[in-house]
Tab-separated table of C-alpha atoms and ligand atoms in Angstrom:
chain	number	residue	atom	x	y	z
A	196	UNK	CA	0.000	0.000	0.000
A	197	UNK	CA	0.953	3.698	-0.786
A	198	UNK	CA	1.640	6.005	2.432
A	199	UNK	CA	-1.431	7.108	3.932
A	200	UNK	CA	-2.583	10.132	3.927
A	201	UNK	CA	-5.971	11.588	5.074
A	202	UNK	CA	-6.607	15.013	3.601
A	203	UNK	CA	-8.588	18.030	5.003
A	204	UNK	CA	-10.049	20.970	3.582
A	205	UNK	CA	-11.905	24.402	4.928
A	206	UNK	CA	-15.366	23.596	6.321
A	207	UNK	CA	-16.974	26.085	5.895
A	208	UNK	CA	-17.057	28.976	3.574
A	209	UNK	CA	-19.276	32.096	2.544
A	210	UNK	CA	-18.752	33.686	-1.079
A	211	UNK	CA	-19.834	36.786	-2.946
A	212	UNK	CA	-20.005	40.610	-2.829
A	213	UNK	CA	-20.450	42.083	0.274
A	214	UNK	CA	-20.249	38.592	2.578
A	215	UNK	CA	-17.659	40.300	4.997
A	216	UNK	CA	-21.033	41.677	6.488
A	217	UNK	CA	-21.569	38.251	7.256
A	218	UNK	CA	-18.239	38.811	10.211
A	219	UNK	CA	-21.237	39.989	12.693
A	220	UNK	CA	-23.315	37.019	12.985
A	221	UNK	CA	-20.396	33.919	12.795
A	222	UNK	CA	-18.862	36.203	15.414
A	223	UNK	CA	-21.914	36.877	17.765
A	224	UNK	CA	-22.362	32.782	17.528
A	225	UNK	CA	-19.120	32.796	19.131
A	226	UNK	CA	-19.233	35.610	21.912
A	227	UNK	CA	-21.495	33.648	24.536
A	228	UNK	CA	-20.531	35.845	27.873
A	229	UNK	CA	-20.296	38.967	28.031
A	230	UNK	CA	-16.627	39.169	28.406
A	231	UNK	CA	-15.810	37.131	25.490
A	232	UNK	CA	-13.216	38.979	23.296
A	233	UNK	CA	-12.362	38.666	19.622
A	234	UNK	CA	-8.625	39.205	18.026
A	235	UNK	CA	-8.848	40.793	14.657
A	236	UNK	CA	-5.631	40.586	12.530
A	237	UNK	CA	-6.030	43.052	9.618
A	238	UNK	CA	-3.979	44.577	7.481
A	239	UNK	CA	-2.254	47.776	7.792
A	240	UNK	CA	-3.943	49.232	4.341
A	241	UNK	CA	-7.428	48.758	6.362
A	242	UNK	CA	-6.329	51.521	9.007
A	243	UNK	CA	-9.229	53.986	9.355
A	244	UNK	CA	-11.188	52.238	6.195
A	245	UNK	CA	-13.486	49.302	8.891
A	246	UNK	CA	-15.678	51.876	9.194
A	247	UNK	CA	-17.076	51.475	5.485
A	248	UNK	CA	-16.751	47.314	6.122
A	249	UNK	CA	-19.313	47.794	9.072
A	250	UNK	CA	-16.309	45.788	11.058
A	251	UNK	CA	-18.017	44.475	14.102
A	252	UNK	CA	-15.077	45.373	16.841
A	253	UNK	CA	-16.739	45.881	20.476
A	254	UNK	CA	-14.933	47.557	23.036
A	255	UNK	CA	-13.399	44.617	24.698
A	256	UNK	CA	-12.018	42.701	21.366
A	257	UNK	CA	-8.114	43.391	20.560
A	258	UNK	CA	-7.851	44.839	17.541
A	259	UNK	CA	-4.202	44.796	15.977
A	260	UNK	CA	-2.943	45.969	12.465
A	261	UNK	CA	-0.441	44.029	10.615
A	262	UNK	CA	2.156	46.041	8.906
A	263	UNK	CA	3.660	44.082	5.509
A	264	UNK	CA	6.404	45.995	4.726
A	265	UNK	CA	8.411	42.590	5.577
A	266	UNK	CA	7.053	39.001	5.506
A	267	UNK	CA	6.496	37.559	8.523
A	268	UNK	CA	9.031	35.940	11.157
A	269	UNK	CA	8.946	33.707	13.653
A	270	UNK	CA	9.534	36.500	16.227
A	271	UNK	CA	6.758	38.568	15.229
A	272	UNK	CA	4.130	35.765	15.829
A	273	UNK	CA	5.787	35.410	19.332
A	274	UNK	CA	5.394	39.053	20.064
A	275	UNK	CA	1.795	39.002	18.751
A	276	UNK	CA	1.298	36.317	20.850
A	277	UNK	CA	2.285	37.692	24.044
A	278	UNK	CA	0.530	40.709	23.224
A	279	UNK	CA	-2.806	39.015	22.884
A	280	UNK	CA	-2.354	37.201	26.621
A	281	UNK	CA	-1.165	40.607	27.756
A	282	UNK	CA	-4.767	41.470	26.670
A	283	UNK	CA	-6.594	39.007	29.032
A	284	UNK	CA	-5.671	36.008	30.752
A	285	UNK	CA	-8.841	34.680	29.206
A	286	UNK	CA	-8.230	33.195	25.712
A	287	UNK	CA	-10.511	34.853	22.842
A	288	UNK	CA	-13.274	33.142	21.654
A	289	UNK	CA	-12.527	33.693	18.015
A	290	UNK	CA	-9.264	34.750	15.890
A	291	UNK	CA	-9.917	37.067	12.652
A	292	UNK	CA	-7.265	37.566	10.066
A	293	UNK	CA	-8.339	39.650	7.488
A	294	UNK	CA	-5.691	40.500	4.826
A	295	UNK	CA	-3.129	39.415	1.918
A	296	UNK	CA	-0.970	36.012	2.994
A	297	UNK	CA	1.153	38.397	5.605
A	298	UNK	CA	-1.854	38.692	7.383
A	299	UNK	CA	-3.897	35.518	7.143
A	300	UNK	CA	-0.506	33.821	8.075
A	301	UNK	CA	0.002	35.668	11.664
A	302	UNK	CA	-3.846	35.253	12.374
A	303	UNK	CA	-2.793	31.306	11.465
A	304	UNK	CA	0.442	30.995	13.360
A	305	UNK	CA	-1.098	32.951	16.615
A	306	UNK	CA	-3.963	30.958	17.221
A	307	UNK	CA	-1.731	28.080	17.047
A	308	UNK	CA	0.859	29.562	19.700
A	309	UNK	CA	-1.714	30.449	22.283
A	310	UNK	CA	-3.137	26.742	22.574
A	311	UNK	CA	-0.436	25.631	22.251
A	312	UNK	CA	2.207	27.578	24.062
A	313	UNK	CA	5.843	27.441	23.312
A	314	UNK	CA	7.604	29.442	20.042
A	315	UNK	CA	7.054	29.751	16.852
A	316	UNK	CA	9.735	27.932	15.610
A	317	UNK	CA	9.204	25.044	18.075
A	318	UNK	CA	5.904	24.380	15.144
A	319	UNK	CA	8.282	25.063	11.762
A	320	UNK	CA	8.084	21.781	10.296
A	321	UNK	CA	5.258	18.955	8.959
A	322	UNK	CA	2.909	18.161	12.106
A	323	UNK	CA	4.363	19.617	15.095
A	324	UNK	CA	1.234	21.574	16.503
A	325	UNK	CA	-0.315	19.083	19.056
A	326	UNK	CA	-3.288	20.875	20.073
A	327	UNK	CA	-6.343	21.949	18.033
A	328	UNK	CA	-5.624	26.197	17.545
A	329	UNK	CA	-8.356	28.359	18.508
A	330	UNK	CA	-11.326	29.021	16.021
A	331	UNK	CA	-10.266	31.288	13.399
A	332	UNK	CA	-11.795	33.116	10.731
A	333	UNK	CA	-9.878	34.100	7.248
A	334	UNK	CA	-11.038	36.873	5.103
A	335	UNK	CA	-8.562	37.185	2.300
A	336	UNK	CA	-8.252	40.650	0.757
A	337	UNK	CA	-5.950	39.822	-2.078
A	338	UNK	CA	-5.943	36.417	-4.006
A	339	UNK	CA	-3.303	34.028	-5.427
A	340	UNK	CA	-1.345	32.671	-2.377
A	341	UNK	CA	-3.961	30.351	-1.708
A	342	UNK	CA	-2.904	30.896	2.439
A	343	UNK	CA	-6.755	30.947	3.290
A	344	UNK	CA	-7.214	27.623	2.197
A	345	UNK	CA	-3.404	25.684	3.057
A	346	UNK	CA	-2.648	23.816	5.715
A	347	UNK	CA	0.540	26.289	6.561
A	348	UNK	CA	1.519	29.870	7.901
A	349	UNK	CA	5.022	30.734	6.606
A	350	UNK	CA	7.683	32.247	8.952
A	351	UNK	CA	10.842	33.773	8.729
A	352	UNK	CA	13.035	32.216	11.230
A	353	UNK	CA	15.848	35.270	10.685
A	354	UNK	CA	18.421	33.131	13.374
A	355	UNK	CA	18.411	29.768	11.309
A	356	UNK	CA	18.038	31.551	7.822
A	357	UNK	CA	15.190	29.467	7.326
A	358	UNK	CA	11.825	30.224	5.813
A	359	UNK	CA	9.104	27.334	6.467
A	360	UNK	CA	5.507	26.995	8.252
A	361	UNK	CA	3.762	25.300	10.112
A	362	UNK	CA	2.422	22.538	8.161
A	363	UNK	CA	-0.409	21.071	10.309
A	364	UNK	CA	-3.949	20.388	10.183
A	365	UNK	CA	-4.422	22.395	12.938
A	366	UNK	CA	-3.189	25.701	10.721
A	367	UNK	CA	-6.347	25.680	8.321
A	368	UNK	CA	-8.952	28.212	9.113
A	369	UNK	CA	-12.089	26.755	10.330
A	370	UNK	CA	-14.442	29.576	8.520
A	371	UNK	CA	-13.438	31.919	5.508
A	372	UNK	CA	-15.418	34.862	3.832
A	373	UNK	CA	-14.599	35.473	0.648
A	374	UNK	CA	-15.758	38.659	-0.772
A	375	UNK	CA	-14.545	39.515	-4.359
A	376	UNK	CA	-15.093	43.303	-2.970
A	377	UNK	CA	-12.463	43.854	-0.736
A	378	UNK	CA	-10.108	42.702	-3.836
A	379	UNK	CA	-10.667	46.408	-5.686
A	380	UNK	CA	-8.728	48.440	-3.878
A	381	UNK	CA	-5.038	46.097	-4.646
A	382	UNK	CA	-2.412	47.936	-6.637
A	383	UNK	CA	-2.347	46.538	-10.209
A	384	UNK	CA	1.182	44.898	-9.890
A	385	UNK	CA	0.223	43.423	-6.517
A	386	UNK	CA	-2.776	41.906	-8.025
A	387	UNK	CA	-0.678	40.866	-10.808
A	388	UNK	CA	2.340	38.843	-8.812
A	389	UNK	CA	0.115	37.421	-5.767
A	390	UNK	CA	-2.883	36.240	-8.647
A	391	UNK	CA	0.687	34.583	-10.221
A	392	UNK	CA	1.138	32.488	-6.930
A	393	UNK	CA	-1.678	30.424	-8.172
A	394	UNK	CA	-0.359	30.007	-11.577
A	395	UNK	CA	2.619	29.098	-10.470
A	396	UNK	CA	2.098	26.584	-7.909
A	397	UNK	CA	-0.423	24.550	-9.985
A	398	UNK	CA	1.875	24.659	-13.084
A	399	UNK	CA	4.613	23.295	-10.959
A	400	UNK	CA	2.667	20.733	-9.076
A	401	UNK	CA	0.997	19.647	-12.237
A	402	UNK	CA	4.589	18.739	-13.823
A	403	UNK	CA	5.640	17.457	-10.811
A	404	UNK	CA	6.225	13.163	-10.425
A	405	UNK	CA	4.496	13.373	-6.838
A	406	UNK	CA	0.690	13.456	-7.809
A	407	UNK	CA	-2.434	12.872	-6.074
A	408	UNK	CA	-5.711	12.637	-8.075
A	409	UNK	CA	-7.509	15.282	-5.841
A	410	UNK	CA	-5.122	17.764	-5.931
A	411	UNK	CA	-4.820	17.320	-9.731
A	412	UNK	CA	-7.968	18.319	-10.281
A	413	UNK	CA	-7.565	21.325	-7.158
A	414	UNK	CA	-4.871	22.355	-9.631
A	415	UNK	CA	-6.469	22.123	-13.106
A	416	UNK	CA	-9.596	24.116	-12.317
A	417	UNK	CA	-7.323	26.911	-10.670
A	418	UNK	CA	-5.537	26.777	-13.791
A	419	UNK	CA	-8.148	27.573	-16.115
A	420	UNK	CA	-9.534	30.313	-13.679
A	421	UNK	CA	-5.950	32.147	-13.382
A	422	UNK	CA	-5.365	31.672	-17.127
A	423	UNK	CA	-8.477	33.408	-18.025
A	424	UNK	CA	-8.161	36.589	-15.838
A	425	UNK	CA	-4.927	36.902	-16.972
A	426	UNK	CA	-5.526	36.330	-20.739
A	427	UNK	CA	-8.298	38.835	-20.860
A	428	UNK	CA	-8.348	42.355	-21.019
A	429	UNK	CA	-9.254	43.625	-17.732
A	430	UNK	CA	-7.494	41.267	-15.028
A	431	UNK	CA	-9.296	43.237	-12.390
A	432	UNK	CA	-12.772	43.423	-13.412
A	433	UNK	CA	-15.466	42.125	-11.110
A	434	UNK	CA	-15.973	39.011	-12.971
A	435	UNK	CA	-11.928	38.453	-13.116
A	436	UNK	CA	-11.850	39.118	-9.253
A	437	UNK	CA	-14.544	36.518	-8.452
A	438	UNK	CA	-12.542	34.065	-10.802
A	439	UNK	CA	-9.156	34.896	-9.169
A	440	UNK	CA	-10.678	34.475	-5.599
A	441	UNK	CA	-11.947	31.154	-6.216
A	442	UNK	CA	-8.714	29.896	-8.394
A	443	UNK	CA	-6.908	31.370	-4.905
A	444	UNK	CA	-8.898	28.906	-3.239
A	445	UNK	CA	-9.041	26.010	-4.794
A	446	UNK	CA	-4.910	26.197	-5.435
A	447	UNK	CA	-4.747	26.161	-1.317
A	448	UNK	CA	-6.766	23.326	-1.457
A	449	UNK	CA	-4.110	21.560	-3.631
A	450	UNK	CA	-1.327	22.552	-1.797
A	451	UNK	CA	-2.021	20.009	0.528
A	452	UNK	CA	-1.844	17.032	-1.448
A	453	UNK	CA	1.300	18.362	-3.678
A	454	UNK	CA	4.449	19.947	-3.537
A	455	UNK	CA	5.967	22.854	-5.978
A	456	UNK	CA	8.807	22.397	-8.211
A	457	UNK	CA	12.034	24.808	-9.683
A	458	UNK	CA	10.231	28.287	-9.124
A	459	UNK	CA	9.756	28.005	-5.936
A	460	UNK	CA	12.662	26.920	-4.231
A	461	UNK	CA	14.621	29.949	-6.615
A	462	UNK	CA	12.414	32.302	-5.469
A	463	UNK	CA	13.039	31.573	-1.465
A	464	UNK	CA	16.213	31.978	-2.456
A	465	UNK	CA	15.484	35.497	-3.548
A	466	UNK	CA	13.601	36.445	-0.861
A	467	UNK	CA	15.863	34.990	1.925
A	468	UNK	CA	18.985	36.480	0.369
A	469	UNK	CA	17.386	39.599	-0.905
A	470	UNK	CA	14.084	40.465	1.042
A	471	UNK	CA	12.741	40.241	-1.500
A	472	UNK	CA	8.890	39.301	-1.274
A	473	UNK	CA	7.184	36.064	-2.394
A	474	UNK	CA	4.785	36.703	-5.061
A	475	UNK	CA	7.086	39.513	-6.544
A	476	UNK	CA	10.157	37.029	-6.192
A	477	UNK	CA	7.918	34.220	-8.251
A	478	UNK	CA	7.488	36.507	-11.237
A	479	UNK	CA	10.927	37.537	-11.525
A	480	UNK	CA	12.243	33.619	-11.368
A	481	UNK	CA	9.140	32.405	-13.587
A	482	UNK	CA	10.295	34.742	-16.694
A	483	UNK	CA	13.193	32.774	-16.654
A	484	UNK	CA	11.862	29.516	-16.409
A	485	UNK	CA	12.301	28.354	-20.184
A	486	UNK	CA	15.060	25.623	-19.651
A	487	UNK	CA	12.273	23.448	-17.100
A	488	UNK	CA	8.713	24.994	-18.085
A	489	UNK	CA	9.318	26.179	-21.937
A	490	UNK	CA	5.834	25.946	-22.744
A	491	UNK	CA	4.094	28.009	-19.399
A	492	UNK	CA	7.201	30.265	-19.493
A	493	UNK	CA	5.984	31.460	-22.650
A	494	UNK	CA	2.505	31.950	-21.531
A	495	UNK	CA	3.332	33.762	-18.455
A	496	UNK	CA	5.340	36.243	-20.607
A	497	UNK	CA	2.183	36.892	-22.871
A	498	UNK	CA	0.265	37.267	-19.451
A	499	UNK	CA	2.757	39.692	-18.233
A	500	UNK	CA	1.822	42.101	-21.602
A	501	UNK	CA	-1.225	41.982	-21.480
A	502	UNK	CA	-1.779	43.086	-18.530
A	503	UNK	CA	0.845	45.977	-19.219
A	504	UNK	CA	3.039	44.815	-16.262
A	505	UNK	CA	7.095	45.430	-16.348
A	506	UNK	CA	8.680	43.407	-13.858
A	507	UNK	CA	12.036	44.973	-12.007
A	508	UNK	CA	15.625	43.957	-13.745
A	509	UNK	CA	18.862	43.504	-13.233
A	510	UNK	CA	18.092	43.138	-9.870
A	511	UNK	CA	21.355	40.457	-9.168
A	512	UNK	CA	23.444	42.513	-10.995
A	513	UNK	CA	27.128	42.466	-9.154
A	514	UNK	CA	26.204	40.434	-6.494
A	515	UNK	CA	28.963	38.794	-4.823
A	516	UNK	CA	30.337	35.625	-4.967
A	517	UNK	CA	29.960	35.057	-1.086
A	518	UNK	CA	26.358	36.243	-2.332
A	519	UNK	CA	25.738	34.139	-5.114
A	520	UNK	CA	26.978	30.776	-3.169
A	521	UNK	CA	23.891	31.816	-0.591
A	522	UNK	CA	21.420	31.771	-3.047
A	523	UNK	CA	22.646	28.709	-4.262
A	524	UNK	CA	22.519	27.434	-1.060
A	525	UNK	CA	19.319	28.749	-0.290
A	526	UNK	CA	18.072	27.527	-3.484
A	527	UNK	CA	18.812	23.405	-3.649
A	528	UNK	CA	18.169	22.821	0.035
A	529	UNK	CA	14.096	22.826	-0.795
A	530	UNK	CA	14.696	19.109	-1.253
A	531	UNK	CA	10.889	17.766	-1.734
A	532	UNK	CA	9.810	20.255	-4.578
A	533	UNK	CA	13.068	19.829	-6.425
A	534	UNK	CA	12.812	16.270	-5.887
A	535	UNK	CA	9.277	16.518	-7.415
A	536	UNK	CA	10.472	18.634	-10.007
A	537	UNK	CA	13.851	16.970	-11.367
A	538	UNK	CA	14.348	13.999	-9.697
A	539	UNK	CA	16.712	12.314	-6.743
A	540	UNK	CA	19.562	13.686	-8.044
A	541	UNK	CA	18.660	16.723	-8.682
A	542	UNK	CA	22.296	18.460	-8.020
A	543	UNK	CA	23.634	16.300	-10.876
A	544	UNK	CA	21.984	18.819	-12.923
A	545	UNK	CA	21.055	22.289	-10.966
A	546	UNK	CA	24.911	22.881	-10.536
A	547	UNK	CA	26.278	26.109	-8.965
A	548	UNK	CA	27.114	26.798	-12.183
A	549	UNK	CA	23.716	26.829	-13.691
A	550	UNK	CA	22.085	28.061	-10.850
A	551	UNK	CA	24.484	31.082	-10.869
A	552	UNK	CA	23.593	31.733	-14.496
A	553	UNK	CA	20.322	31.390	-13.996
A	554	UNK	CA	19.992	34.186	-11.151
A	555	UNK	CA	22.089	36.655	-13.623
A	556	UNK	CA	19.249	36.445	-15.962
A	557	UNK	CA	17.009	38.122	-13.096
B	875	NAD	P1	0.817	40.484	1.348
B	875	NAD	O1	0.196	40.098	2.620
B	875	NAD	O2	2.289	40.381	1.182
B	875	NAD	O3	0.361	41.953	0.955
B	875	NAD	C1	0.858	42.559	-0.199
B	875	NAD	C2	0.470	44.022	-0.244
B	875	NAD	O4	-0.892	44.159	-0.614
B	875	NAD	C3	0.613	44.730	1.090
B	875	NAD	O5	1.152	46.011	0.863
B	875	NAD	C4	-0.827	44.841	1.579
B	875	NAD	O6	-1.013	45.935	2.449
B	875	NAD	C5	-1.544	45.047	0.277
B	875	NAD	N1	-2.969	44.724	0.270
B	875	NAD	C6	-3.570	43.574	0.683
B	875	NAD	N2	-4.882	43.635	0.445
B	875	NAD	C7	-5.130	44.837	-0.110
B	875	NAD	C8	-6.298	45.482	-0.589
B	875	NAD	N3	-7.491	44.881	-0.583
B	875	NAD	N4	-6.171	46.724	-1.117
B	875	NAD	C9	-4.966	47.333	-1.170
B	875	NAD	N5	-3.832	46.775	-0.741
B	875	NAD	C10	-3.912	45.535	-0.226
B	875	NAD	O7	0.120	39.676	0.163
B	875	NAD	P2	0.279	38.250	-0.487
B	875	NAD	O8	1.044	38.384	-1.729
B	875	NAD	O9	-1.106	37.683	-0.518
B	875	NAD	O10	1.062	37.370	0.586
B	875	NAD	C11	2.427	37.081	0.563
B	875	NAD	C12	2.739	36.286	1.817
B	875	NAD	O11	2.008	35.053	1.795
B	875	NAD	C13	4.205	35.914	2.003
B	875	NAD	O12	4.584	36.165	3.344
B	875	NAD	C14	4.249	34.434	1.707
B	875	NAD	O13	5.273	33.757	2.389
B	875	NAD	C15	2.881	34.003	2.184
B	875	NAD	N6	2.376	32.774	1.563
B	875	NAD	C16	1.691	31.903	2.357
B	875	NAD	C17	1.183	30.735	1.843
B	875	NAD	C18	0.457	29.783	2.725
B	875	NAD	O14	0.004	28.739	2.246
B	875	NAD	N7	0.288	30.057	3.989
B	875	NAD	C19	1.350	30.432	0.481
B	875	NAD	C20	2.040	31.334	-0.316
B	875	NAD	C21	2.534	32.526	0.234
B	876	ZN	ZN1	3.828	30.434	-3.512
């Protein structure tokens, strides 16, 4: 027999325009004394714009904004942590994270912690959470990552240069609202290279060798969604938004029953070498991708004009070589994915050499 595995998905989800309106009721369900509190994770672009959301924050819920400028570490979800039990020593009775994959990841990552107690980076790793997290709500205000729907929250762990989640069961929301609205107000490029996560992921998990039926079909429905609303003429129309936030979806769903393949593991390498963030980092490695995807690296190009979007160059120009062996470094230890991707012996082939030349295209 194969290894077992027993997937899960969300439970429970509302769709459409205006369902964040919805946050009231699933949250009075939850409040059943009168000093139940709710922790709201939102991000920092929604300072001083709730009001228009009717955002139902009472006077004794913690409300805390979540700046992006950097992607999230493992000491940030400790301080937010500690912050929240500074709040009360009673736990909350529901966790909201309402934002792009920064956000929905904290929200993910703190309800963990406070069940669970211990750090962050005690959980970095497949099926270290123990305890059920507290209930949590996700309300995803950009879409591509596919974070409301995946079984992970992924953390910067600055001390041991590492970049990796917590891949548990536990980590998937319990309840998500998913309203193609609060997609309008995202920057064009932003809504370009996140909605390219999905792409992405289900182009590499669809050529990978490690395949499960289920997430297959996750992958080729999200697929035809992205590749639409990127092929037409108006990526951010309603209609394109709706698609993008369900293609979003569905590619979290797959994540759990697949792994990614050569774009990913060169793009961590950007970001942990660089800084440089995720979805951005994905674009710049996937226009290069025409020795291992010939066929989708063409396509994404086509994507890219269309939608009138120039991506940032030159950008390892005169790196050192102390630099360059950390991105090679930082590039061939994501064993599983390029094991999925290329095979066992996958550093037969992705040399230093080639991997070198590779990142001087970027
Ligand atoms: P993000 O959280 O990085 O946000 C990107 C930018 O968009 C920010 O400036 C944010 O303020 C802004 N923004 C978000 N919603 C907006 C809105 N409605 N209007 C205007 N601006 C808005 O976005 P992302 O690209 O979704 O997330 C990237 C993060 O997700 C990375 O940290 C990455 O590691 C993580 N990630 C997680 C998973 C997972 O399965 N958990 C998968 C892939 C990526
Ligand atoms: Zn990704």
């Amino acid at each position: 027999m194969e290894t077992f595995t027993n997937s899960k998905n969300i439970a429970r989800y509302a769709f459409g325009r205006g369902a964040v309106r919805g946050l009231e009721t699933l949250l009075a369900a939850r409040r059943t004394t009168a000093d139940d509190f709710v922790v709201f994770f939102v991000d920092a672009f929604f300072r001083g714009r709730l009001g228009s959301l009717a955002f139902p924050v009472r006077p004794q819920d913690l409300l805390v904004f979540v700046e992006t400028a950097l992607e999230p570490t493992t000491d940030l979800a400790d301080h937010m942590t500690a912050n929240v039990r500074k709040h009360s020593a009673k736990a909350p009775c529901c966790v909201v994270g309402m934002g792009g994959g920064i956000t929905l990841d904290v929200a993910k990552a703190v309800a963990n912690l406070l069940t669970n107690g211990g750090k962050a980076e005690d959980f970095q790793g497949w099926d270290l959470v123990k305890k059920p997290a507290l209930y949590k709500i996700g309300i995803p205000t950009v879409s591509g990552t596919g974070a409301e729907a995946s079984r992970t929250c992924v953390l910067m762990n600055e001390k041991k240069n590492l970049k990796l989640g917590m891949n548990s069961e536990f980590t998937l929301y319990d309840q998500l609202i998913l309203d193609p609205d609060l997609t309008e107000s995202v920057p064009k490029e932003q809504y370009f290279y996140t909605g390219m996560d999905t792409y992405i992921h289900c182009i590499e998990s669809l050529a990978g060798s490690y395949r499960h039926p289920v997430g297959d079909a996750f992958s080729h429905e999200a697929l035809r969604l992205v590749s639409e609303v990127f092929d037409s003429n108006e990526m951010m129309a309603l209609a394109n938004r709706e698609k993008l936030m369900v293609a979003s979806y569905l590619g979290g769903c797959a994540i759990a029953n697949s792994y990614v393949g050569v774009v990913h593991p060169f793009s961590a390498g950007l970001s942990v070498v660089l800084g440089i963030h995720h979805c951005l980092a994905n674009c710049l490695v996937m226009n290069q991708m025409q020795d291992y995807y010939p066929r989708e690296t063409a396509h994404f190009k086509k994507m890219l004009k269309a939608q009138g979007i120039t991506l940032p160059s030159d950008v390892c120009r005169g790196l050192s070589d102390g630099q360059m062996e950390r991105l090679y470094q930082s590039t061939v230890i994501h064993e599983r994915p390029l094991t999925n991707a290329l095979g066992v012996h996958y550093k037969d082939t992705l040399t230093l050499r080639k991997v070198r030349e590779l990142f001087q295209r970027i």
